[in-house]
PDB file of C-alpha atoms in Angstrom:
ATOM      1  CA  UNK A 163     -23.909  -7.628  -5.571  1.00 52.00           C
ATOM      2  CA  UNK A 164     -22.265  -6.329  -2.813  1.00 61.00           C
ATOM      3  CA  UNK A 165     -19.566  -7.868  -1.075  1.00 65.00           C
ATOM      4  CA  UNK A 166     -18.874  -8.653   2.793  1.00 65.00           C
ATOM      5  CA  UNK A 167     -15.767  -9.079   4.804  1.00 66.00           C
ATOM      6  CA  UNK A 168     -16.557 -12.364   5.581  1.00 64.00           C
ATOM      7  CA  UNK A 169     -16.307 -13.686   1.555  1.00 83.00           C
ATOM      8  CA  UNK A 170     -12.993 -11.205   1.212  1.00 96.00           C
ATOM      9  CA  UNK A 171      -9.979 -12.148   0.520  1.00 98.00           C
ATOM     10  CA  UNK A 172      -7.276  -9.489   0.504  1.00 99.00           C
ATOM     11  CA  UNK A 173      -3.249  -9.039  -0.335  1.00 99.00           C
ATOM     12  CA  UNK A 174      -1.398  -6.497   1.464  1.00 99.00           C
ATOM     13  CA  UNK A 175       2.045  -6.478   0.414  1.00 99.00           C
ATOM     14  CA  UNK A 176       4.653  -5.542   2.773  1.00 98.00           C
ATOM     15  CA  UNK A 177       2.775  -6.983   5.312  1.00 99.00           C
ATOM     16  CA  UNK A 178       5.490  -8.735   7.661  1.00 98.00           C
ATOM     17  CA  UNK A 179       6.409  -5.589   9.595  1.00 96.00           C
ATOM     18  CA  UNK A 180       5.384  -2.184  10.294  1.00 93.00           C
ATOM     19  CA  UNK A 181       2.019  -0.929   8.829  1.00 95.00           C
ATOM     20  CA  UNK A 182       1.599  -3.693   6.736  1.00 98.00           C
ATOM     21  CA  UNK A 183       1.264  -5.638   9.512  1.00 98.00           C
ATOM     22  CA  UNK A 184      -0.601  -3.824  11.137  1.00 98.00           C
ATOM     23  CA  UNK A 185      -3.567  -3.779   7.988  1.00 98.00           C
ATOM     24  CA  UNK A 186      -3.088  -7.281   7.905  1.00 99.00           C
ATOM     25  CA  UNK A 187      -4.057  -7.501  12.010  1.00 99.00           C
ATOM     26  CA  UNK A 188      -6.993  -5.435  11.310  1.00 99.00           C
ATOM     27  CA  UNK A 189      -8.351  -6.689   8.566  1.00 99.00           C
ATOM     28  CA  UNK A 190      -7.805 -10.112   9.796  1.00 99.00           C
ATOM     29  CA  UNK A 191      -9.750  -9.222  13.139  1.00 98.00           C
ATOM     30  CA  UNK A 192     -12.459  -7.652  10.782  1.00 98.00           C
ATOM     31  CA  UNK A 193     -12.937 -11.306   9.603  1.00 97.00           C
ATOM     32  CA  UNK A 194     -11.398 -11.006   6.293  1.00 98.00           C
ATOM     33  CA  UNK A 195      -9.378 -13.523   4.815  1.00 98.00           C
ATOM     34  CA  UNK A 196      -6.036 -11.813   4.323  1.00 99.00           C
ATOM     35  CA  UNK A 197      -2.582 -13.004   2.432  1.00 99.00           C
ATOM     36  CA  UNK A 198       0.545 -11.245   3.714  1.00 99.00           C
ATOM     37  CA  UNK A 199       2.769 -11.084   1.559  1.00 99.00           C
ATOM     38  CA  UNK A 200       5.948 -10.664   2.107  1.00 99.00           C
ATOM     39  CA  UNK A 201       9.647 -10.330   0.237  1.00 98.00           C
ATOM     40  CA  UNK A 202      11.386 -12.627   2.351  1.00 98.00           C
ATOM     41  CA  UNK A 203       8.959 -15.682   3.327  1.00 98.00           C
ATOM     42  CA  UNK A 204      10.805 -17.152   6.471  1.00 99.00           C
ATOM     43  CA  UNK A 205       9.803 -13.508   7.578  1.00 99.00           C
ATOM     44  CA  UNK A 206       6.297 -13.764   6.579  1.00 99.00           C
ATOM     45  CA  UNK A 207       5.940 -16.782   8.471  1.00 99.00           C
ATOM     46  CA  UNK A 208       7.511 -15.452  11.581  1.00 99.00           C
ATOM     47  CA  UNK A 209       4.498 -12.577  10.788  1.00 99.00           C
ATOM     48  CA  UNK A 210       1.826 -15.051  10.696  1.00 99.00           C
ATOM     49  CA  UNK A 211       2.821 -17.351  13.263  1.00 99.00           C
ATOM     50  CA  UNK A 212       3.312 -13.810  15.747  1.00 98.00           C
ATOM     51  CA  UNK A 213      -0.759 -13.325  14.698  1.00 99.00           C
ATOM     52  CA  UNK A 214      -1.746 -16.450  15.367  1.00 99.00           C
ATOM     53  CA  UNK A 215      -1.029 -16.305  18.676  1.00 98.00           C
ATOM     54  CA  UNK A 216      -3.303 -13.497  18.926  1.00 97.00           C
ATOM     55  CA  UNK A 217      -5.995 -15.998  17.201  1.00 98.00           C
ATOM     56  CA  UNK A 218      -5.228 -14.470  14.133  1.00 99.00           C
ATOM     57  CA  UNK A 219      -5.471 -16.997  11.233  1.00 98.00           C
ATOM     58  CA  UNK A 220      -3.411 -15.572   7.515  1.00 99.00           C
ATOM     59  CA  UNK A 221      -2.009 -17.515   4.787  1.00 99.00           C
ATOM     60  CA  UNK A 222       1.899 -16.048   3.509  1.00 99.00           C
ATOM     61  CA  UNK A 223       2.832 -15.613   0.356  1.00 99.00           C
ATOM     62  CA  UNK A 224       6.733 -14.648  -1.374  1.00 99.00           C
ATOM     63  CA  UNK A 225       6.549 -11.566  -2.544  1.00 99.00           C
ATOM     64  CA  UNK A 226       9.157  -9.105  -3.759  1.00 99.00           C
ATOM     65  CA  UNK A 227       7.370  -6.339  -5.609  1.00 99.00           C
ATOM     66  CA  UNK A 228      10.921  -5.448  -7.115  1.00 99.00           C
ATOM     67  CA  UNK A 229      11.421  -8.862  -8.545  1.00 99.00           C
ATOM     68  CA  UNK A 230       9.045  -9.368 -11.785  1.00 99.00           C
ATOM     69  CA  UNK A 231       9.348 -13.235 -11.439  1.00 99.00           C
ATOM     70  CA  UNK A 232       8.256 -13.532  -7.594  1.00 99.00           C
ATOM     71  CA  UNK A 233       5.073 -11.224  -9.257  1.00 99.00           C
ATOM     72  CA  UNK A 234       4.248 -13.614 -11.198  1.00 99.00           C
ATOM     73  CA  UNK A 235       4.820 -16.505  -9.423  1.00 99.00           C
ATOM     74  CA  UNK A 236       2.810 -15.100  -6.464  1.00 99.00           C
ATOM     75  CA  UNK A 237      -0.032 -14.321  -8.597  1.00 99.00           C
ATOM     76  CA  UNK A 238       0.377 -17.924  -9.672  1.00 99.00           C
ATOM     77  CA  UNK A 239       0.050 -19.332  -6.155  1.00 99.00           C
ATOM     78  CA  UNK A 240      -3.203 -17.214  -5.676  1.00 99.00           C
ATOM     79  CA  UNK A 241      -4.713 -18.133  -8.994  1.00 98.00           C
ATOM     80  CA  UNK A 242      -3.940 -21.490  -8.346  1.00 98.00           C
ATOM     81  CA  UNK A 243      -5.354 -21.502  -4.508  1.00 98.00           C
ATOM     82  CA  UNK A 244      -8.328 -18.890  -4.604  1.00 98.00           C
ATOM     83  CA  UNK A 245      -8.893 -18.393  -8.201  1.00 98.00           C
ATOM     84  CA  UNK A 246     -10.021 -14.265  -7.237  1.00 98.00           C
ATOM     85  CA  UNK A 247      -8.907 -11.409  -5.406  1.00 99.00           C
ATOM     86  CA  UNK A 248     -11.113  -8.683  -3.365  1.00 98.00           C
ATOM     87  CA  UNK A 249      -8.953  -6.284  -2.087  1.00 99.00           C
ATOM     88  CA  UNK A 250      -5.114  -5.452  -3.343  1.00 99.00           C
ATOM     89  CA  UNK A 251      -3.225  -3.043  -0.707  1.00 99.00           C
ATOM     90  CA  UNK A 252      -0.144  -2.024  -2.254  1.00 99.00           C
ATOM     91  CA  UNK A 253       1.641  -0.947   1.020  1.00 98.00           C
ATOM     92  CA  UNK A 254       5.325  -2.369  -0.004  1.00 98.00           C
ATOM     93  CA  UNK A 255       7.782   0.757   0.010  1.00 97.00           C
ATOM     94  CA  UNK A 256      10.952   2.511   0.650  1.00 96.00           C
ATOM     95  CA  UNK A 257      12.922   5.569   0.641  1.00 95.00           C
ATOM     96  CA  UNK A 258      16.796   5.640  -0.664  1.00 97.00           C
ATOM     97  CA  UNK A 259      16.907   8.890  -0.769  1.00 97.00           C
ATOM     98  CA  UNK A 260      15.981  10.890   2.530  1.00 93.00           C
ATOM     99  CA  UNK A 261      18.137  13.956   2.773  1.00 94.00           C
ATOM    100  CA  UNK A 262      19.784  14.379  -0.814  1.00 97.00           C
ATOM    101  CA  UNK A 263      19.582  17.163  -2.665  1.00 97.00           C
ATOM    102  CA  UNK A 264      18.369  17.035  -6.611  1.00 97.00           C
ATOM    103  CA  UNK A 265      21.278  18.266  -7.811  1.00 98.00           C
ATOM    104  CA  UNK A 266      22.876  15.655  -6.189  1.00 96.00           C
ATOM    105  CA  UNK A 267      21.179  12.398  -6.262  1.00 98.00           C
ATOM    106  CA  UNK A 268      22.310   9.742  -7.972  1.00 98.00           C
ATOM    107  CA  UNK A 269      20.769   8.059 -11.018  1.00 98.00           C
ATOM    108  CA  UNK A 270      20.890   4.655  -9.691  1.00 99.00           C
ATOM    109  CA  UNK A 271      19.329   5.890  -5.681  1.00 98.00           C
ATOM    110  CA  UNK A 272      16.316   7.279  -7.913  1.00 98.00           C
ATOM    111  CA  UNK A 273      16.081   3.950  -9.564  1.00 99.00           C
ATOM    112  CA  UNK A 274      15.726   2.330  -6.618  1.00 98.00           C
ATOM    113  CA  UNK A 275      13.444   4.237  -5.045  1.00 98.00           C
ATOM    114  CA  UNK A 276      10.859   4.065  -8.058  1.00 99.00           C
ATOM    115  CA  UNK A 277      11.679   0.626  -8.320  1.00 99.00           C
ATOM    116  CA  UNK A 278       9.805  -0.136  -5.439  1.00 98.00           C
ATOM    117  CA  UNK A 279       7.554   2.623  -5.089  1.00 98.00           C
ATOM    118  CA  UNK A 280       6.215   2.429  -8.626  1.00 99.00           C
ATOM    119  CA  UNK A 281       7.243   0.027 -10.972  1.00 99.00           C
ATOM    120  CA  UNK A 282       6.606  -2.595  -7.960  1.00 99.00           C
ATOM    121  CA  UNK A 283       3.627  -1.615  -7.473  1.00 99.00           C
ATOM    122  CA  UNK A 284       2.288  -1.604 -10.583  1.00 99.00           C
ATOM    123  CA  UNK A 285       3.509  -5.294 -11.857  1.00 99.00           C
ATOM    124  CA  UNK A 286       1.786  -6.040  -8.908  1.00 99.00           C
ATOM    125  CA  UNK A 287      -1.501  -4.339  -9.717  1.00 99.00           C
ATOM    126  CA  UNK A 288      -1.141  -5.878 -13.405  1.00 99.00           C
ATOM    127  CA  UNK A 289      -0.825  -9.468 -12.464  1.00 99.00           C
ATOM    128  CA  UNK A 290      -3.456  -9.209  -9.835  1.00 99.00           C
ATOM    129  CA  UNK A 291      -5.666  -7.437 -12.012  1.00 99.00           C
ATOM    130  CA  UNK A 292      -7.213 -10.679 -13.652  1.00 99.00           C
ATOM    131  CA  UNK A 293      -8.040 -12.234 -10.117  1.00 99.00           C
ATOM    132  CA  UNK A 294      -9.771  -8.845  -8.882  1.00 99.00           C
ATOM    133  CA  UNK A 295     -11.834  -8.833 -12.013  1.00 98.00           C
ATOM    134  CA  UNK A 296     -12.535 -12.341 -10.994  1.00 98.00           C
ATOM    135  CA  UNK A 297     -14.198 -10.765  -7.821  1.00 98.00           C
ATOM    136  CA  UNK A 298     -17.979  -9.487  -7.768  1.00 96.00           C
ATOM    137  CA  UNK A 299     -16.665  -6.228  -6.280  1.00 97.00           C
ATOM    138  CA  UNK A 300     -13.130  -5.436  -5.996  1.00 98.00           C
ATOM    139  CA  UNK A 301     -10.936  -2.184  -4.229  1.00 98.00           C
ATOM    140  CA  UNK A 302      -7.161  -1.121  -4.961  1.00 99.00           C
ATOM    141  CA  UNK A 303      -5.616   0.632  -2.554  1.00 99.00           C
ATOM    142  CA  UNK A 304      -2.192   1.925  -2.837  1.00 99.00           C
ATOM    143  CA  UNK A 305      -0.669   3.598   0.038  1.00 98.00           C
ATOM    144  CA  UNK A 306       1.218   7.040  -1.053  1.00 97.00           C
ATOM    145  CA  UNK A 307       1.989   9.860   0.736  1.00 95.00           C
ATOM    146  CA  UNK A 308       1.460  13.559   1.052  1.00 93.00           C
ATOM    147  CA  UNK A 309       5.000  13.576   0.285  1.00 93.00           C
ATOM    148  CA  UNK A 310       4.099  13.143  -3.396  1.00 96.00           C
ATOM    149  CA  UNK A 311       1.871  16.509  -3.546  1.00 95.00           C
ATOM    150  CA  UNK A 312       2.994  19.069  -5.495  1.00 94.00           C
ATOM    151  CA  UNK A 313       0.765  21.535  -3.820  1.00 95.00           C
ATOM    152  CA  UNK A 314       1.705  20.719  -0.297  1.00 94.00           C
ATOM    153  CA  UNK A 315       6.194  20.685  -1.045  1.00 94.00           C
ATOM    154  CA  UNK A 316       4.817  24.551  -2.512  1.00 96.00           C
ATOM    155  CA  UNK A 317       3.083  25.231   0.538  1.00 96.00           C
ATOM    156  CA  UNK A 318       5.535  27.238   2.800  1.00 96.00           C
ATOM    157  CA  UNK A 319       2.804  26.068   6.073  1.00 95.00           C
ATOM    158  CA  UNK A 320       2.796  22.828   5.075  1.00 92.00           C
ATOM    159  CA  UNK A 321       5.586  19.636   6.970  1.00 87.00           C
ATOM    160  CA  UNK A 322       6.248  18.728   3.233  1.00 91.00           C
ATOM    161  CA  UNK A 323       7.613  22.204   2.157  1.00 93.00           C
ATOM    162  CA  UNK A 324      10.788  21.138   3.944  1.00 92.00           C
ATOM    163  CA  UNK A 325      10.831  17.467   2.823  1.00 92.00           C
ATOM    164  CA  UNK A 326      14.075  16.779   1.052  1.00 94.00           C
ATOM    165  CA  UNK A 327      13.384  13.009  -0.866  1.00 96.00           C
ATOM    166  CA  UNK A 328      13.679  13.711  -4.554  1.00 97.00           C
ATOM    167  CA  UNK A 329      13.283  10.099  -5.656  1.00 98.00           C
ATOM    168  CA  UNK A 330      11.061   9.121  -3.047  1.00 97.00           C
ATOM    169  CA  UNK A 331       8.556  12.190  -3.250  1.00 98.00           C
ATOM    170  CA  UNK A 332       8.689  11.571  -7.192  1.00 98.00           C
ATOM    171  CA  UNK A 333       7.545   7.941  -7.295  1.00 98.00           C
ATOM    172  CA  UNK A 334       4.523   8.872  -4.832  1.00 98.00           C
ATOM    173  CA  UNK A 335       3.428  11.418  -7.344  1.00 98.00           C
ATOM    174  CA  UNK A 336       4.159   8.700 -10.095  1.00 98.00           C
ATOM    175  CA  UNK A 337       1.969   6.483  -8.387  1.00 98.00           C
ATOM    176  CA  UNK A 338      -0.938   8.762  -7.443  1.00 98.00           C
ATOM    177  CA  UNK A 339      -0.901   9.455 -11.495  1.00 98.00           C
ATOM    178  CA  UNK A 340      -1.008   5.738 -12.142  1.00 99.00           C
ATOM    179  CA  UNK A 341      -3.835   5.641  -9.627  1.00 99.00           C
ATOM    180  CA  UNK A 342      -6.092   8.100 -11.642  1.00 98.00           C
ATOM    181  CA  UNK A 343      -5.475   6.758 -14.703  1.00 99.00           C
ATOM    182  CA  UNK A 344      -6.390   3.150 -13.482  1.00 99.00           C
ATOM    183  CA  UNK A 345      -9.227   4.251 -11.554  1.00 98.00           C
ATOM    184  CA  UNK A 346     -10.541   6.110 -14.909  1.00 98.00           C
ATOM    185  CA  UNK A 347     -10.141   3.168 -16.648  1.00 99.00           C
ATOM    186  CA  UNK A 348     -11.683   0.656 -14.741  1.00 98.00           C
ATOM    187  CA  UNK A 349     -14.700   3.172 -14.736  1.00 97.00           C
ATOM    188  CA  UNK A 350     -14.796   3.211 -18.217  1.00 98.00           C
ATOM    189  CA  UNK A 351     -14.749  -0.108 -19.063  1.00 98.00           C
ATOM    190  CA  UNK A 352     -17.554  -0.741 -16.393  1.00 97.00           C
ATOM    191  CA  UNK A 353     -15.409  -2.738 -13.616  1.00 98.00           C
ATOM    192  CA  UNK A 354     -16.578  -2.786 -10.435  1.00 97.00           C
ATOM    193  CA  UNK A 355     -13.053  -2.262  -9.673  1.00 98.00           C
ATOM    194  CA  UNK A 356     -12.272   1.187  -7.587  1.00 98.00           C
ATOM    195  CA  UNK A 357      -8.583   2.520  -7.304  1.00 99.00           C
ATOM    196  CA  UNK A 358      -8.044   4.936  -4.452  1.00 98.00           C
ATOM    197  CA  UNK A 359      -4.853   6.367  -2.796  1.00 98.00           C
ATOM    198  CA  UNK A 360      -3.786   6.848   1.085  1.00 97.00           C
ATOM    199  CA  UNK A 361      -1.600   9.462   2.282  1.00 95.00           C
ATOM    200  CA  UNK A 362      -1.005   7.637   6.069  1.00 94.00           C
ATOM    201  CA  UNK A 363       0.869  10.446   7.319  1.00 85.00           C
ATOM    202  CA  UNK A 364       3.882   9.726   9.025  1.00 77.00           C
ATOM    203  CA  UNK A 365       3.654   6.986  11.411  1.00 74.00           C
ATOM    204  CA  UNK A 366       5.934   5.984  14.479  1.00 51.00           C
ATOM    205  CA  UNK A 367       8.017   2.644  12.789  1.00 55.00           C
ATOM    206  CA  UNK A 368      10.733   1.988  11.272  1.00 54.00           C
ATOM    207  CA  UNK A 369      10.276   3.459   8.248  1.00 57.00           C
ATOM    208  CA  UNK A 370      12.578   5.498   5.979  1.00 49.00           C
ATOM    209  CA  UNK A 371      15.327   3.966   9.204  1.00 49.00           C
ATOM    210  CA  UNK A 372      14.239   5.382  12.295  1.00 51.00           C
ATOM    211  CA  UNK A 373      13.051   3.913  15.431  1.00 49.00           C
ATOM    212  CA  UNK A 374       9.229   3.809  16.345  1.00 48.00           C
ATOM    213  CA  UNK A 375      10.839   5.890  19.145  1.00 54.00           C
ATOM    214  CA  UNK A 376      12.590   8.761  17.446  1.00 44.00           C
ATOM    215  CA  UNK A 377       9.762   8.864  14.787  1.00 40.00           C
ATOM    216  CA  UNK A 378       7.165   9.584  17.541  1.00 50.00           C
ATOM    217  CA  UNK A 379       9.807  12.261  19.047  1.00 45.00           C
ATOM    218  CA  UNK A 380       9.443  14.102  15.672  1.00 46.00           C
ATOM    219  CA  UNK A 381       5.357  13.803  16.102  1.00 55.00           C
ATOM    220  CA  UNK A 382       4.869  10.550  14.068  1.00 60.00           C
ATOM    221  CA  UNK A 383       0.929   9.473  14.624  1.00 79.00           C
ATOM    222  CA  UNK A 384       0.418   5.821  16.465  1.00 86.00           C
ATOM    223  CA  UNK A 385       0.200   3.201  14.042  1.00 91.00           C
ATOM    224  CA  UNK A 386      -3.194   2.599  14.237  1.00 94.00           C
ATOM    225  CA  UNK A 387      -3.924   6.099  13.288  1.00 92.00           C
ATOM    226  CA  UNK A 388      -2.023   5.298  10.312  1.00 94.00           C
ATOM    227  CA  UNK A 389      -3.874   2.707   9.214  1.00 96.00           C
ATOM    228  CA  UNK A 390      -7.320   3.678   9.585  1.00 96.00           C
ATOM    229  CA  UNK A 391      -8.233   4.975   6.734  1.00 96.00           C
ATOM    230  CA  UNK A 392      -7.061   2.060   4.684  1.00 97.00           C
ATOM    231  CA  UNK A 393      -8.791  -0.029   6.886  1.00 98.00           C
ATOM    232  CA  UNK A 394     -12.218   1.816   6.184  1.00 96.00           C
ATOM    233  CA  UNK A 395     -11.630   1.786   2.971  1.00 97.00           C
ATOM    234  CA  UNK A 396     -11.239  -1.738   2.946  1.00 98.00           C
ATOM    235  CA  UNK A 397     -13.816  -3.006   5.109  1.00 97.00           C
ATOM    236  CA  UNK A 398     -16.739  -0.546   3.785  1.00 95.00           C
ATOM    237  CA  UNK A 399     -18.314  -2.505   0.499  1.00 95.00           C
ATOM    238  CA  UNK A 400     -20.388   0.238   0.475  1.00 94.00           C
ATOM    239  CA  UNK A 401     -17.944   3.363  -0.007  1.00 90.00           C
ATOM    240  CA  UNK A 402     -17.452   3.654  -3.552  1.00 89.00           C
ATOM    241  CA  UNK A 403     -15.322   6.063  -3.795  1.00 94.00           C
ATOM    242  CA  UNK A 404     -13.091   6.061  -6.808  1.00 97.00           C
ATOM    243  CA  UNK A 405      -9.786   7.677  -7.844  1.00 98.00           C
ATOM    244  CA  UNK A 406      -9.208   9.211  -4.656  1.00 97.00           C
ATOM    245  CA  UNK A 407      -5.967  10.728  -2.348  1.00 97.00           C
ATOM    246  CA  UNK A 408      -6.849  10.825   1.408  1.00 96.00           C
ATOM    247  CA  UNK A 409      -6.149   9.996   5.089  1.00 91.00           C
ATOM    248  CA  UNK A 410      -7.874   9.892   8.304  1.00 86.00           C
ATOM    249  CA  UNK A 411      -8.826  13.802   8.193  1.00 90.00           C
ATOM    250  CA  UNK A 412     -10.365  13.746   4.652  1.00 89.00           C
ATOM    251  CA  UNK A 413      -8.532  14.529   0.525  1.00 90.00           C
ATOM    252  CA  UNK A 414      -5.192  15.329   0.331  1.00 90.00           C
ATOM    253  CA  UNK A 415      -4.003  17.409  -2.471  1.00 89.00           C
ATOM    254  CA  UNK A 416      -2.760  16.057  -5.583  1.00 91.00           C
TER     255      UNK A 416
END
C-alpha cells in the first residue's frame, strides 16, 4: 500500500525556528498533517499560532531530544492521540564547539554536542519506532551534514577541509553510522520503514549563532534551498530510497 500526504502524519523536531520550521511550513502546505515539536512548548505554540495565520493548521508537542523523559512522554502524547507515525524528521541540533581545536576541546563541550546530535536523536528514533511500524509505509529522515564526511574534511577543494567542529563534525558522522545500520535493519527484518540522511548545506539562519544575515554574507543557501530535499523525500511515497546521504545536488560522501 502506498501512502499519500493527505493520510501522513509527520514529527519534525526542532521545528519552532529555523529549518525546522520551515519543513514543518512545507509539509504542512503539502497537506500533511505535521507535529512540531519543540523543546520549549510556549515556543512551539508561538510557531504554530505564526502558521496559522498563514492558514497553516499543526498540532505542538514538548519535546527536548536531550531530555529522555520529555522522549517518552512525547511519544506518549502521540501514541495516545494518533496511535502511528509516517514520517520522523530528526532536524533538532546544535554545535558547542565551532572553532576549537581537538587538542583542545573539552570533554564536557563534546558531550554536549553528541548529546543532541546523536544520543537525541536516537531516543527519539527508538521511542517513535513502534508508532512508525504502526504506519503502512513509514520514512526516517535525519538531517546531518557534509560536515560529518570523512572524505570531504580530507578533501583540500572541498568548504569542509577547513571546518574546525571536532564534536560537532563527530556526532554527524555518528549519526550517518546509526543511519546505515538502522536502515539495514529495517530492510532485513522486512519493514517498510526507510532511513535516509540529508546533508542541507549551510543555510542562512541562526544556526551554529550567526545571523541569517552574516550566514548569507559567507554564501549560506536560502532556506528553502535547504530544505528541499527533505521535503522530497518526504512528500514522494514513491522514492524508496534507503540508507542514503544527500542534498539538493545528489549523494554526499560518507
Amino acid at each position: 500500500m502506498t501512502q499519500t500526504n493527505n493520510e501522513t502524519l509527520t514529527l519534525v523536531t526542532g521545528g519552532n525556528r529555523g529549518m525546522g520550521l520551515e519543513i514543518v511550513r512545507e509539509l504542512a502546505a503539502k497537506g500533511q498533517h505535521v507535529i512540531l515539536g519543540s523543546r520549549n512548548l510556549v515556543k512551539g505554540q508561538q510557531a504554530a499560532d505564526q502558521l496559522a495565520t498563514d492558514g497553516l493548521s499543526v498540532d505542538v508537542v514538548e519535546l527536548d531530544v536531550t531530555n529522555p523523559d520529555s522522549v517518552t512522554q512525547a511519544a506518549k502524547q502521540l501514541t495516545d492521540k494518533f496511535g502511528y507515525l509516517s514520517v520522523l524528521i530528526n532536524n533538532a541540533g546544535a554545535v558547542f564547539d565551532f572553532g576549537q581545536k581537538a587538542s583542545d576541546v573539552s570533554v564536557d563541550t563534546l558531550q554536549k554536542d553528541f548529546g543532541i546530535n546523536y544520543f537525541g536523536l536516537i531516543d527519539v528514533t527508538q521511542k517513535m519506532l513502534p508508532l512508525l511500524k504502526k504506519a503502512p509505509q513509514a520514512k526516517i529522515i535525519n538531517i546531518s551534514s557534509m560536515m560529518g564526511s570523512k572524505t570531504e574534511a580530507l578533501n583540500p577543494e572541498s568548504v569542509v577541509y577547513q571546518a574546525v567542529a571536532v564534536g560537532y563534525q563527530s556526532a554527524k558522522a555518528a549519526a550517518n553510522m546509526f543511519t546505515v545500520q538502522l536502515a539495514k535493519e529495517m530492510q532485513r527484518d522486512q519493514l517498510n520503514i526507510t532511513v535516509n540522511a540529508i546533508d542541507p548545506g549551510m543555510v542562512a539562519t541562526e544556526f551554529g549563532g550567526a545571523t541569517p544575515e552574516q550566514a548569507k554574507s559567507m554564501g549560506a543557501q536560502p532556506i528553502t534551498h535547504g530544505v528541499a530535499r527533505t521535503i522530497e523525500l518526504a512528500t514522494d511515497w514513491n522514492n524508496k530510497d534507503n540508507a542514503t546521504f544527500s542534498n539538493t545536488e545528489g549523494p554526499v560522501a560518507w
